PDB file of C-alpha atoms in Angstrom:
ATOM      1  CA  MET A   1      17.031  -1.769 -11.999  1.00  0.00           C
ATOM      2  CA  ARG A   2      17.910  -1.855 -15.678  1.00  0.00           C
ATOM      3  CA  VAL A   3      15.129  -3.408 -17.735  1.00  0.00           C
ATOM      4  CA  SER A   4      15.270  -3.811 -21.483  1.00  0.00           C
ATOM      5  CA  ASN A   5      13.956  -5.839 -24.402  1.00  0.00           C
ATOM      6  CA  GLN A   6      10.491  -6.290 -22.898  1.00  0.00           C
ATOM      7  CA  THR A   7       7.892  -7.938 -25.099  1.00  0.00           C
ATOM      8  CA  PRO A   8       4.125  -7.259 -25.132  1.00  0.00           C
ATOM      9  CA  ARG A   9       3.709 -10.278 -22.872  1.00  0.00           C
ATOM     10  CA  ASP A  10       5.534  -8.346 -20.157  1.00  0.00           C
ATOM     11  CA  LEU A  11       2.583  -5.980 -19.814  1.00  0.00           C
ATOM     12  CA  GLY A  12       0.890  -8.078 -17.162  1.00  0.00           C
ATOM     13  CA  LEU A  13      -1.803 -10.649 -16.536  1.00  0.00           C
ATOM     14  CA  PRO A  14      -5.486  -9.938 -17.188  1.00  0.00           C
ATOM     15  CA  PRO A  15      -7.467  -8.839 -14.109  1.00  0.00           C
ATOM     16  CA  ARG A  16      -9.197 -12.191 -13.869  1.00  0.00           C
ATOM     17  CA  ALA A  17      -9.048 -15.390 -11.839  1.00  0.00           C
ATOM     18  CA  GLY A  18      -6.312 -17.881 -12.644  1.00  0.00           C
ATOM     19  CA  ALA A  19      -5.267 -21.296 -11.349  1.00  0.00           C
ATOM     20  CA  GLY A  20      -2.060 -23.077 -10.557  1.00  0.00           C
ATOM     21  CA  PHE A  21      -1.509 -25.397 -13.508  1.00  0.00           C
ATOM     22  CA  LYS A  22      -1.176 -29.133 -12.986  1.00  0.00           C
ATOM     23  CA  PRO A  23      -0.446 -31.237 -16.104  1.00  0.00           C
ATOM     24  CA  GLN A  24      -3.192 -33.733 -15.219  1.00  0.00           C
ATOM     25  CA  HIS A  25      -5.730 -30.929 -15.684  1.00  0.00           C
ATOM     26  CA  ALA A  26      -4.630 -29.965 -19.213  1.00  0.00           C
ATOM     27  CA  ASP A  27      -7.330 -31.785 -21.187  1.00  0.00           C
ATOM     28  CA  ALA A  28     -10.099 -30.686 -18.804  1.00  0.00           C
ATOM     29  CA  ILE A  29      -8.999 -27.043 -18.993  1.00  0.00           C
ATOM     30  CA  LEU A  30      -8.858 -27.074 -22.779  1.00  0.00           C
ATOM     31  CA  ALA A  31     -12.282 -28.715 -23.054  1.00  0.00           C
ATOM     32  CA  ASP A  32     -13.991 -26.484 -20.490  1.00  0.00           C
ATOM     33  CA  ASP A  33     -16.511 -23.853 -21.575  1.00  0.00           C
ATOM     34  CA  PHE A  34     -15.198 -21.703 -18.705  1.00  0.00           C
ATOM     35  CA  ARG A  35     -11.943 -20.210 -19.943  1.00  0.00           C
ATOM     36  CA  ILE A  36      -9.637 -19.644 -17.003  1.00  0.00           C
ATOM     37  CA  GLY A  37      -8.051 -16.177 -16.951  1.00  0.00           C
ATOM     38  CA  PHE A  38      -4.445 -17.359 -16.695  1.00  0.00           C
ATOM     39  CA  LEU A  39      -2.263 -20.241 -15.532  1.00  0.00           C
ATOM     40  CA  GLU A  40       0.660 -20.238 -13.117  1.00  0.00           C
ATOM     41  CA  VAL A  41       3.500 -22.736 -12.837  1.00  0.00           C
ATOM     42  CA  HIS A  42       6.429 -23.113 -10.466  1.00  0.00           C
ATOM     43  CA  ALA A  43       9.616 -22.333 -12.336  1.00  0.00           C
ATOM     44  CA  GLU A  44      11.536 -25.182 -10.714  1.00  0.00           C
ATOM     45  CA  ASN A  45       9.257 -27.770 -12.338  1.00  0.00           C
ATOM     46  CA  TYR A  46      10.392 -26.637 -15.795  1.00  0.00           C
ATOM     47  CA  MET A  47      14.129 -26.244 -15.403  1.00  0.00           C
ATOM     48  CA  GLY A  48      14.905 -29.412 -17.336  1.00  0.00           C
ATOM     49  CA  ALA A  49      15.678 -29.200 -21.038  1.00  0.00           C
ATOM     50  CA  GLY A  50      12.697 -31.137 -22.358  1.00  0.00           C
ATOM     51  CA  GLY A  51      10.260 -33.948 -21.767  1.00  0.00           C
ATOM     52  CA  GLN A  52       6.515 -34.202 -21.221  1.00  0.00           C
ATOM     53  CA  PRO A  53       6.186 -31.245 -18.776  1.00  0.00           C
ATOM     54  CA  HIS A  54       7.530 -28.843 -21.407  1.00  0.00           C
ATOM     55  CA  SER A  55       5.424 -30.434 -24.142  1.00  0.00           C
ATOM     56  CA  ILE A  56       2.225 -29.942 -22.136  1.00  0.00           C
ATOM     57  CA  LEU A  57       3.050 -26.403 -20.981  1.00  0.00           C
ATOM     58  CA  THR A  58       3.979 -25.368 -24.536  1.00  0.00           C
ATOM     59  CA  ARG A  59       0.550 -26.547 -25.607  1.00  0.00           C
ATOM     60  CA  MET A  60      -1.180 -24.585 -22.833  1.00  0.00           C
ATOM     61  CA  ARG A  61       0.922 -21.466 -23.443  1.00  0.00           C
ATOM     62  CA  LYS A  62      -0.591 -21.093 -26.896  1.00  0.00           C
ATOM     63  CA  ASP A  63      -4.032 -20.475 -25.380  1.00  0.00           C
ATOM     64  CA  PHE A  64      -3.514 -18.930 -21.941  1.00  0.00           C
ATOM     65  CA  PRO A  65      -1.615 -16.073 -20.298  1.00  0.00           C
ATOM     66  CA  LEU A  66       1.125 -17.430 -18.047  1.00  0.00           C
ATOM     67  CA  SER A  67       2.650 -16.539 -14.695  1.00  0.00           C
ATOM     68  CA  ILE A  68       5.934 -18.122 -13.614  1.00  0.00           C
ATOM     69  CA  HIS A  69       6.312 -18.325  -9.841  1.00  0.00           C
ATOM     70  CA  GLY A  70       9.673 -19.208  -8.324  1.00  0.00           C
ATOM     71  CA  VAL A  71       9.959 -21.105  -5.056  1.00  0.00           C
ATOM     72  CA  GLY A  72      13.716 -21.755  -4.877  1.00  0.00           C
ATOM     73  CA  LEU A  73      15.593 -18.559  -5.683  1.00  0.00           C
ATOM     74  CA  SER A  74      16.143 -17.807  -1.979  1.00  0.00           C
ATOM     75  CA  ILE A  75      15.887 -14.025  -2.308  1.00  0.00           C
ATOM     76  CA  GLY A  76      16.595 -13.592   1.413  1.00  0.00           C
ATOM     77  CA  SER A  77      19.647 -15.855   1.549  1.00  0.00           C
ATOM     78  CA  PRO A  78      22.538 -14.458   3.606  1.00  0.00           C
ATOM     79  CA  THR A  79      25.067 -16.059   1.256  1.00  0.00           C
ATOM     80  CA  GLY A  80      23.954 -14.623  -2.084  1.00  0.00           C
ATOM     81  CA  LEU A  81      21.949 -16.001  -4.975  1.00  0.00           C
ATOM     82  CA  ASP A  82      22.919 -19.249  -6.653  1.00  0.00           C
ATOM     83  CA  PRO A  83      24.066 -18.142 -10.140  1.00  0.00           C
ATOM     84  CA  ALA A  84      23.255 -21.555 -11.633  1.00  0.00           C
ATOM     85  CA  HIS A  85      19.679 -21.435 -10.327  1.00  0.00           C
ATOM     86  CA  LEU A  86      19.233 -17.870 -11.565  1.00  0.00           C
ATOM     87  CA  ALA A  87      20.529 -18.925 -14.985  1.00  0.00           C
ATOM     88  CA  ARG A  88      18.023 -21.791 -15.077  1.00  0.00           C
ATOM     89  CA  LEU A  89      15.234 -19.393 -14.134  1.00  0.00           C
ATOM     90  CA  LYS A  90      16.243 -17.072 -16.971  1.00  0.00           C
ATOM     91  CA  THR A  91      16.125 -19.996 -19.398  1.00  0.00           C
ATOM     92  CA  VAL A  92      12.561 -20.826 -18.337  1.00  0.00           C
ATOM     93  CA  VAL A  93      11.464 -17.182 -18.563  1.00  0.00           C
ATOM     94  CA  ASP A  94      13.095 -16.718 -21.969  1.00  0.00           C
ATOM     95  CA  ARG A  95      11.493 -19.903 -23.219  1.00  0.00           C
ATOM     96  CA  TYR A  96       7.902 -19.094 -22.214  1.00  0.00           C
ATOM     97  CA  GLN A  97       7.897 -15.263 -22.126  1.00  0.00           C
ATOM     98  CA  PRO A  98       5.318 -15.157 -19.308  1.00  0.00           C
ATOM     99  CA  GLU A  99       3.186 -12.142 -18.557  1.00  0.00           C
ATOM    100  CA  GLN A 100       4.385 -12.234 -14.957  1.00  0.00           C
ATOM    101  CA  VAL A 101       7.341 -13.520 -12.921  1.00  0.00           C
ATOM    102  CA  SER A 102       7.274 -13.653  -9.113  1.00  0.00           C
ATOM    103  CA  GLU A 103       9.226 -14.933  -6.124  1.00  0.00           C
ATOM    104  CA  HIS A 104       8.956 -15.140  -2.323  1.00  0.00           C
ATOM    105  CA  LEU A 105      10.357 -12.919   0.387  1.00  0.00           C
ATOM    106  CA  ALA A 106      12.100 -15.864   2.027  1.00  0.00           C
ATOM    107  CA  TRP A 107      15.253 -17.952   2.026  1.00  0.00           C
ATOM    108  CA  SER A 108      15.708 -21.689   1.555  1.00  0.00           C
ATOM    109  CA  THR A 109      19.434 -22.166   0.925  1.00  0.00           C
ATOM    110  CA  HIS A 110      22.610 -21.655   2.906  1.00  0.00           C
ATOM    111  CA  ASP A 111      25.927 -22.315   1.208  1.00  0.00           C
ATOM    112  CA  SER A 112      25.445 -25.764  -0.367  1.00  0.00           C
ATOM    113  CA  HIS A 113      22.505 -26.739   1.836  1.00  0.00           C
ATOM    114  CA  PHE A 114      18.961 -26.703   0.444  1.00  0.00           C
ATOM    115  CA  LEU A 115      15.972 -26.607   2.792  1.00  0.00           C
ATOM    116  CA  ASN A 116      12.490 -27.784   1.848  1.00  0.00           C
ATOM    117  CA  ASP A 117      10.793 -24.697   3.252  1.00  0.00           C
ATOM    118  CA  LEU A 118      10.421 -20.956   2.727  1.00  0.00           C
ATOM    119  CA  LEU A 119      11.981 -19.418   5.829  1.00  0.00           C
ATOM    120  CA  PRO A 120      11.445 -15.864   7.146  1.00  0.00           C
ATOM    121  CA  VAL A 121      14.015 -13.087   7.316  1.00  0.00           C
ATOM    122  CA  PRO A 122      14.661 -10.480  10.022  1.00  0.00           C
ATOM    123  CA  TYR A 123      13.337  -7.044   9.150  1.00  0.00           C
ATOM    124  CA  ASP A 124      16.419  -4.883   9.621  1.00  0.00           C
ATOM    125  CA  GLU A 125      18.534  -2.603   7.455  1.00  0.00           C
ATOM    126  CA  ALA A 126      21.218  -5.195   6.691  1.00  0.00           C
ATOM    127  CA  THR A 127      18.650  -7.701   5.442  1.00  0.00           C
ATOM    128  CA  LEU A 128      16.815  -4.977   3.534  1.00  0.00           C
ATOM    129  CA  SER A 129      19.963  -3.992   1.671  1.00  0.00           C
ATOM    130  CA  ARG A 130      20.771  -7.626   0.875  1.00  0.00           C
ATOM    131  CA  VAL A 131      17.271  -8.456  -0.375  1.00  0.00           C
ATOM    132  CA  CYS A 132      17.202  -5.322  -2.535  1.00  0.00           C
ATOM    133  CA  ALA A 133      20.571  -6.214  -4.043  1.00  0.00           C
ATOM    134  CA  HIS A 134      19.322  -9.705  -4.834  1.00  0.00           C
ATOM    135  CA  ILE A 135      16.146  -8.395  -6.468  1.00  0.00           C
ATOM    136  CA  ASP A 136      18.191  -5.952  -8.539  1.00  0.00           C
ATOM    137  CA  GLU A 137      20.370  -8.873  -9.651  1.00  0.00           C
ATOM    138  CA  VAL A 138      17.325 -10.953 -10.627  1.00  0.00           C
ATOM    139  CA  GLN A 139      15.656  -8.114 -12.514  1.00  0.00           C
ATOM    140  CA  ASP A 140      18.855  -7.205 -14.334  1.00  0.00           C
ATOM    141  CA  THR A 141      19.414 -10.840 -15.304  1.00  0.00           C
ATOM    142  CA  LEU A 142      15.862 -11.378 -16.508  1.00  0.00           C
ATOM    143  CA  GLY A 143      15.596  -7.944 -18.111  1.00  0.00           C
ATOM    144  CA  ARG A 144      12.218  -7.338 -16.513  1.00  0.00           C
ATOM    145  CA  LYS A 145      10.422  -6.441 -13.312  1.00  0.00           C
ATOM    146  CA  ILE A 146       9.440  -9.221 -10.920  1.00  0.00           C
ATOM    147  CA  LEU A 147       6.817  -9.361  -8.180  1.00  0.00           C
ATOM    148  CA  LEU A 148       7.723 -10.188  -4.584  1.00  0.00           C
ATOM    149  CA  GLU A 149       5.299 -12.180  -2.401  1.00  0.00           C
ATOM    150  CA  ASN A 150       4.685 -11.450   1.285  1.00  0.00           C
ATOM    151  CA  PRO A 151       5.485 -14.471   3.482  1.00  0.00           C
ATOM    152  CA  SER A 152       3.479 -16.696   5.773  1.00  0.00           C
ATOM    153  CA  THR A 153       5.377 -16.866   9.071  1.00  0.00           C
ATOM    154  CA  TYR A 154       5.297 -18.846  12.292  1.00  0.00           C
ATOM    155  CA  LEU A 155       7.914 -16.917  14.284  1.00  0.00           C
ATOM    156  CA  GLY A 156       9.524 -13.501  14.378  1.00  0.00           C
ATOM    157  CA  PHE A 157      13.051 -12.207  14.968  1.00  0.00           C
ATOM    158  CA  GLU A 158      14.111 -10.134  17.961  1.00  0.00           C
ATOM    159  CA  ALA A 159      16.595  -8.491  15.607  1.00  0.00           C
ATOM    160  CA  SER A 160      13.813  -6.909  13.521  1.00  0.00           C
ATOM    161  CA  THR A 161      13.800  -3.115  13.674  1.00  0.00           C
ATOM    162  CA  MET A 162      10.878  -2.417  11.338  1.00  0.00           C
ATOM    163  CA  SER A 163       7.472  -3.875  10.564  1.00  0.00           C
ATOM    164  CA  GLU A 164       6.964  -6.376   7.765  1.00  0.00           C
ATOM    165  CA  THR A 165       4.838  -3.892   5.821  1.00  0.00           C
ATOM    166  CA  ASP A 166       7.456  -1.133   6.083  1.00  0.00           C
ATOM    167  CA  PHE A 167      10.160  -3.607   5.062  1.00  0.00           C
ATOM    168  CA  ILE A 168       8.201  -4.687   1.978  1.00  0.00           C
ATOM    169  CA  ARG A 169       7.315  -1.094   1.087  1.00  0.00           C
ATOM    170  CA  GLU A 170      10.970  -0.100   1.147  1.00  0.00           C
ATOM    171  CA  ILE A 171      11.939  -3.071  -1.039  1.00  0.00           C
ATOM    172  CA  ALA A 172       9.416  -2.030  -3.689  1.00  0.00           C
ATOM    173  CA  ARG A 173      10.492   1.608  -3.476  1.00  0.00           C
ATOM    174  CA  ARG A 174      14.229   0.865  -3.788  1.00  0.00           C
ATOM    175  CA  THR A 175      14.105  -1.831  -6.483  1.00  0.00           C
ATOM    176  CA  GLY A 176      11.055  -0.944  -8.578  1.00  0.00           C
ATOM    177  CA  CYS A 177       9.693  -4.465  -8.171  1.00  0.00           C
ATOM    178  CA  GLY A 178       5.969  -5.052  -7.919  1.00  0.00           C
ATOM    179  CA  LEU A 179       4.228  -6.929  -5.128  1.00  0.00           C
ATOM    180  CA  LEU A 180       2.241 -10.136  -5.069  1.00  0.00           C
ATOM    181  CA  LEU A 181      -0.214  -9.950  -2.160  1.00  0.00           C
ATOM    182  CA  ASP A 182      -0.937 -13.428  -0.810  1.00  0.00           C
ATOM    183  CA  ILE A 183      -4.048 -12.886   1.291  1.00  0.00           C
ATOM    184  CA  ASN A 184      -3.970 -16.364   2.777  1.00  0.00           C
ATOM    185  CA  ASN A 185      -0.429 -15.624   3.990  1.00  0.00           C
ATOM    186  CA  VAL A 186      -1.720 -12.451   5.648  1.00  0.00           C
ATOM    187  CA  HIS A 187      -4.433 -14.397   7.488  1.00  0.00           C
ATOM    188  CA  VAL A 188      -2.031 -17.187   8.486  1.00  0.00           C
ATOM    189  CA  SER A 189       0.616 -14.820   9.841  1.00  0.00           C
ATOM    190  CA  ALA A 190      -1.907 -12.577  11.602  1.00  0.00           C
ATOM    191  CA  THR A 191      -3.436 -15.553  13.396  1.00  0.00           C
ATOM    192  CA  ASN A 192      -0.062 -17.043  14.324  1.00  0.00           C
ATOM    193  CA  HIS A 193       1.322 -13.760  15.682  1.00  0.00           C
ATOM    194  CA  GLY A 194      -1.878 -12.432  17.223  1.00  0.00           C
ATOM    195  CA  TYR A 195      -2.436  -9.251  15.235  1.00  0.00           C
ATOM    196  CA  GLY A 196      -5.315  -8.143  13.023  1.00  0.00           C
ATOM    197  CA  ALA A 197      -5.220  -9.076   9.347  1.00  0.00           C
ATOM    198  CA  ARG A 198      -7.067  -5.889   8.382  1.00  0.00           C
ATOM    199  CA  ASP A 199      -4.648  -3.812  10.428  1.00  0.00           C
ATOM    200  CA  TYR A 200      -1.795  -5.404   8.495  1.00  0.00           C
ATOM    201  CA  LEU A 201      -3.513  -4.694   5.170  1.00  0.00           C
ATOM    202  CA  ALA A 202      -4.174  -1.095   6.213  1.00  0.00           C
ATOM    203  CA  ASN A 203      -0.387  -0.637   6.448  1.00  0.00           C
ATOM    204  CA  PHE A 204       0.523  -2.711   3.383  1.00  0.00           C
ATOM    205  CA  PRO A 205       1.877  -0.789   0.345  1.00  0.00           C
ATOM    206  CA  LEU A 206      -1.145  -1.598  -1.801  1.00  0.00           C
ATOM    207  CA  GLU A 207      -0.066   0.855  -4.497  1.00  0.00           C
ATOM    208  CA  PHE A 208       2.594  -1.658  -5.608  1.00  0.00           C
ATOM    209  CA  VAL A 209       0.312  -4.733  -5.718  1.00  0.00           C
ATOM    210  CA  GLU A 210      -0.102  -6.268  -9.184  1.00  0.00           C
ATOM    211  CA  GLU A 211      -1.344  -9.792  -8.369  1.00  0.00           C
ATOM    212  CA  ILE A 212      -3.152 -11.619  -5.587  1.00  0.00           C
ATOM    213  CA  HIS A 213      -2.854 -15.209  -4.352  1.00  0.00           C
ATOM    214  CA  LEU A 214      -5.579 -17.151  -2.547  1.00  0.00           C
ATOM    215  CA  ALA A 215      -5.120 -20.605  -0.996  1.00  0.00           C
ATOM    216  CA  GLY A 216      -6.287 -22.919   1.738  1.00  0.00           C
ATOM    217  CA  HIS A 217      -4.603 -23.506   5.078  1.00  0.00           C
ATOM    218  CA  ALA A 218      -4.588 -26.183   7.760  1.00  0.00           C
ATOM    219  CA  GLU A 219      -5.521 -25.518  11.398  1.00  0.00           C
ATOM    220  CA  ASP A 220      -3.466 -26.731  14.356  1.00  0.00           C
ATOM    221  CA  ILE A 221      -2.707 -25.791  17.980  1.00  0.00           C
ATOM    222  CA  ASP A 222       0.688 -24.637  19.230  1.00  0.00           C
ATOM    223  CA  ASP A 223       2.418 -25.681  22.469  1.00  0.00           C
ATOM    224  CA  ALA A 224       0.624 -22.921  24.376  1.00  0.00           C
ATOM    225  CA  GLY A 225      -2.780 -24.120  23.211  1.00  0.00           C
ATOM    226  CA  LEU A 226      -3.240 -21.210  20.797  1.00  0.00           C
ATOM    227  CA  PRO A 227      -4.401 -21.471  17.169  1.00  0.00           C
ATOM    228  CA  LEU A 228      -1.638 -22.225  14.675  1.00  0.00           C
ATOM    229  CA  LEU A 229      -2.320 -22.007  10.941  1.00  0.00           C
ATOM    230  CA  ILE A 230      -0.198 -23.802   8.339  1.00  0.00           C
ATOM    231  CA  ASP A 231       0.029 -22.496   4.777  1.00  0.00           C
ATOM    232  CA  SER A 232      -0.720 -25.926   3.337  1.00  0.00           C
ATOM    233  CA  HIS A 233      -2.323 -25.207  -0.076  1.00  0.00           C
ATOM    234  CA  ASP A 234      -4.352 -28.412   0.231  1.00  0.00           C
ATOM    235  CA  ARG A 235      -7.987 -27.319   0.564  1.00  0.00           C
ATOM    236  CA  PRO A 236     -10.484 -24.624  -0.469  1.00  0.00           C
ATOM    237  CA  VAL A 237      -9.985 -20.966   0.415  1.00  0.00           C
ATOM    238  CA  ASP A 238     -11.237 -20.197   3.933  1.00  0.00           C
ATOM    239  CA  ASP A 239     -14.268 -17.919   4.383  1.00  0.00           C
ATOM    240  CA  LEU A 240     -12.200 -15.413   6.392  1.00  0.00           C
ATOM    241  CA  VAL A 241      -9.691 -15.207   3.538  1.00  0.00           C
ATOM    242  CA  TRP A 242     -12.527 -14.620   1.072  1.00  0.00           C
ATOM    243  CA  ASP A 243     -13.723 -11.769   3.299  1.00  0.00           C
ATOM    244  CA  LEU A 244     -10.265 -10.175   3.243  1.00  0.00           C
ATOM    245  CA  TYR A 245     -10.154 -10.599  -0.534  1.00  0.00           C
ATOM    246  CA  VAL A 246     -13.466  -8.783  -0.974  1.00  0.00           C
ATOM    247  CA  HIS A 247     -12.122  -6.030   1.285  1.00  0.00           C
ATOM    248  CA  ILE A 248      -8.971  -5.585  -0.831  1.00  0.00           C
ATOM    249  CA  ILE A 249     -10.666  -5.814  -4.223  1.00  0.00           C
ATOM    250  CA  GLY A 250     -13.114  -3.208  -2.977  1.00  0.00           C
ATOM    251  CA  GLN A 251     -10.137  -0.876  -2.493  1.00  0.00           C
ATOM    252  CA  LEU A 252      -8.032  -1.738  -5.525  1.00  0.00           C
ATOM    253  CA  GLY A 253     -10.500  -2.928  -8.131  1.00  0.00           C
ATOM    254  CA  PRO A 254      -9.947  -6.095 -10.200  1.00  0.00           C
ATOM    255  CA  LEU A 255      -6.484  -7.645 -10.053  1.00  0.00           C
ATOM    256  CA  PRO A 256      -5.122 -10.935 -11.425  1.00  0.00           C
ATOM    257  CA  THR A 257      -6.030 -13.469  -8.732  1.00  0.00           C
ATOM    258  CA  LEU A 258      -4.539 -16.941  -8.492  1.00  0.00           C
ATOM    259  CA  ILE A 259      -6.088 -19.954  -6.794  1.00  0.00           C
ATOM    260  CA  GLU A 260      -3.201 -22.007  -5.374  1.00  0.00           C
ATOM    261  CA  TRP A 261      -3.686 -25.710  -4.647  1.00  0.00           C
ATOM    262  CA  ASP A 262      -0.403 -27.639  -4.532  1.00  0.00           C
ATOM    263  CA  ASN A 263      -1.034 -30.603  -2.219  1.00  0.00           C
ATOM    264  CA  ASP A 264      -3.808 -33.217  -2.315  1.00  0.00           C
ATOM    265  CA  VAL A 265      -4.688 -31.696  -5.673  1.00  0.00           C
ATOM    266  CA  PRO A 266      -8.348 -32.314  -6.612  1.00  0.00           C
ATOM    267  CA  ASP A 267      -9.879 -32.765 -10.049  1.00  0.00           C
ATOM    268  CA  TRP A 268     -10.194 -29.681 -12.231  1.00  0.00           C
ATOM    269  CA  PRO A 269     -13.881 -28.906 -11.392  1.00  0.00           C
ATOM    270  CA  VAL A 270     -12.919 -28.199  -7.765  1.00  0.00           C
ATOM    271  CA  LEU A 271     -10.221 -25.685  -8.763  1.00  0.00           C
ATOM    272  CA  LYS A 272     -12.572 -24.248 -11.366  1.00  0.00           C
ATOM    273  CA  ARG A 273     -15.223 -23.659  -8.687  1.00  0.00           C
ATOM    274  CA  GLU A 274     -12.757 -21.716  -6.533  1.00  0.00           C
ATOM    275  CA  ALA A 275     -11.652 -19.660  -9.546  1.00  0.00           C
ATOM    276  CA  MET A 276     -15.251 -18.869 -10.432  1.00  0.00           C
ATOM    277  CA  LEU A 277     -15.870 -17.584  -6.899  1.00  0.00           C
ATOM    278  CA  ALA A 278     -12.930 -15.196  -7.317  1.00  0.00           C
ATOM    279  CA  GLU A 279     -14.127 -14.238 -10.798  1.00  0.00           C
ATOM    280  CA  ALA A 280     -17.563 -13.348  -9.449  1.00  0.00           C
ATOM    281  CA  ILE A 281     -15.984 -11.027  -6.855  1.00  0.00           C
ATOM    282  CA  LEU A 282     -13.817  -9.388  -9.510  1.00  0.00           C
ATOM    283  CA  HIS A 283     -16.867  -8.771 -11.704  1.00  0.00           C
ATOM    284  CA  ARG A 284     -18.676  -6.998  -8.860  1.00  0.00           C
ATOM    285  CA  HIS A 285     -15.995  -4.321  -8.564  1.00  0.00           C
ATOM    286  CA  PRO A 286     -15.234  -1.759 -11.270  1.00  0.00           C
ATOM    287  CA  ALA A 287     -11.732  -1.009 -12.454  1.00  0.00           C
ATOM    288  CA  MET A 288     -10.059   1.770 -10.496  1.00  0.00           C
ATOM    289  CA  ARG A 289      -9.227   4.993 -12.303  1.00  0.00           C
ATOM    290  CA  GLY A 290      -6.270   6.813 -10.812  1.00  0.00           C
ATOM    291  CA  GLY A 291      -6.654   4.857  -7.562  1.00  0.00           C
ATOM    292  CA  LEU A 292      -4.059   3.386  -5.247  1.00  0.00           C
ATOM    293  CA  ARG A 293      -2.045   1.418  -7.769  1.00  0.00           C
ATOM    294  CA  HIS A 294       0.812   2.788  -9.788  1.00  0.00           C
ATOM    295  CA  ALA A 295       0.580   2.277 -13.517  1.00  0.00           C
ATOM    296  CA  SER A 296       2.228  -1.013 -14.435  1.00  0.00           C
TER     297      SER A 296
END
């Protein structure tokens, strides 16, 4: 990774609770006595040249730290990154100079086909090399480190030769990227595949984690009559996910923590309440000194 021309805003988000920004919440956020720690937006919503979305986000950027989260880069794609999409992402990042940039360990494109989902990858050496090459390309293009988010999955690959945690650890080690730990994704995948969420976290490379995501999920039943969780982002954070969050913050100390709510979006006070729950947990745990995390 070759990173240059970083600005002070590249130094990271504050170790506070943030919220996914929706333009309809702008006035309520600005008028609120509770000052949210940071805002996050999906990069793809701001890839146009202008218009009201940019006007509103420019206004919010003056007052709040910003995280830009990509959902369409297709880091795991077997056919390479789309150079036009990467160029658009760079334009958004250059325009807003966010404190953090992140993407998913997933793929959603194949040749000229675009899929409306974040699909899993096999955990093998060929995929590892490809994902690392793609992350290097993104970081070189942006001139900065990105964070990679662990996936929520509903199936596995027989071709996998390593665990998800070992795969992610090796990506971070080879590329120098940071990690975004989505704790709801951990709970969803653990339930769907029948393993323990805490066992997964015990093997996760926590020393690379620089941000946490929390979200709600929907409950269903699969064809075998077993629980199936869907990473729906349409309701409050589940109590079991809160428990895992307390467990992780107890180990790592305060980290930037985002409340995600992307579907059936409620009024601002509901998101604010979730953020304040996370903020209260962060305040109960002191900052770590020389703990698990690498210096960022």
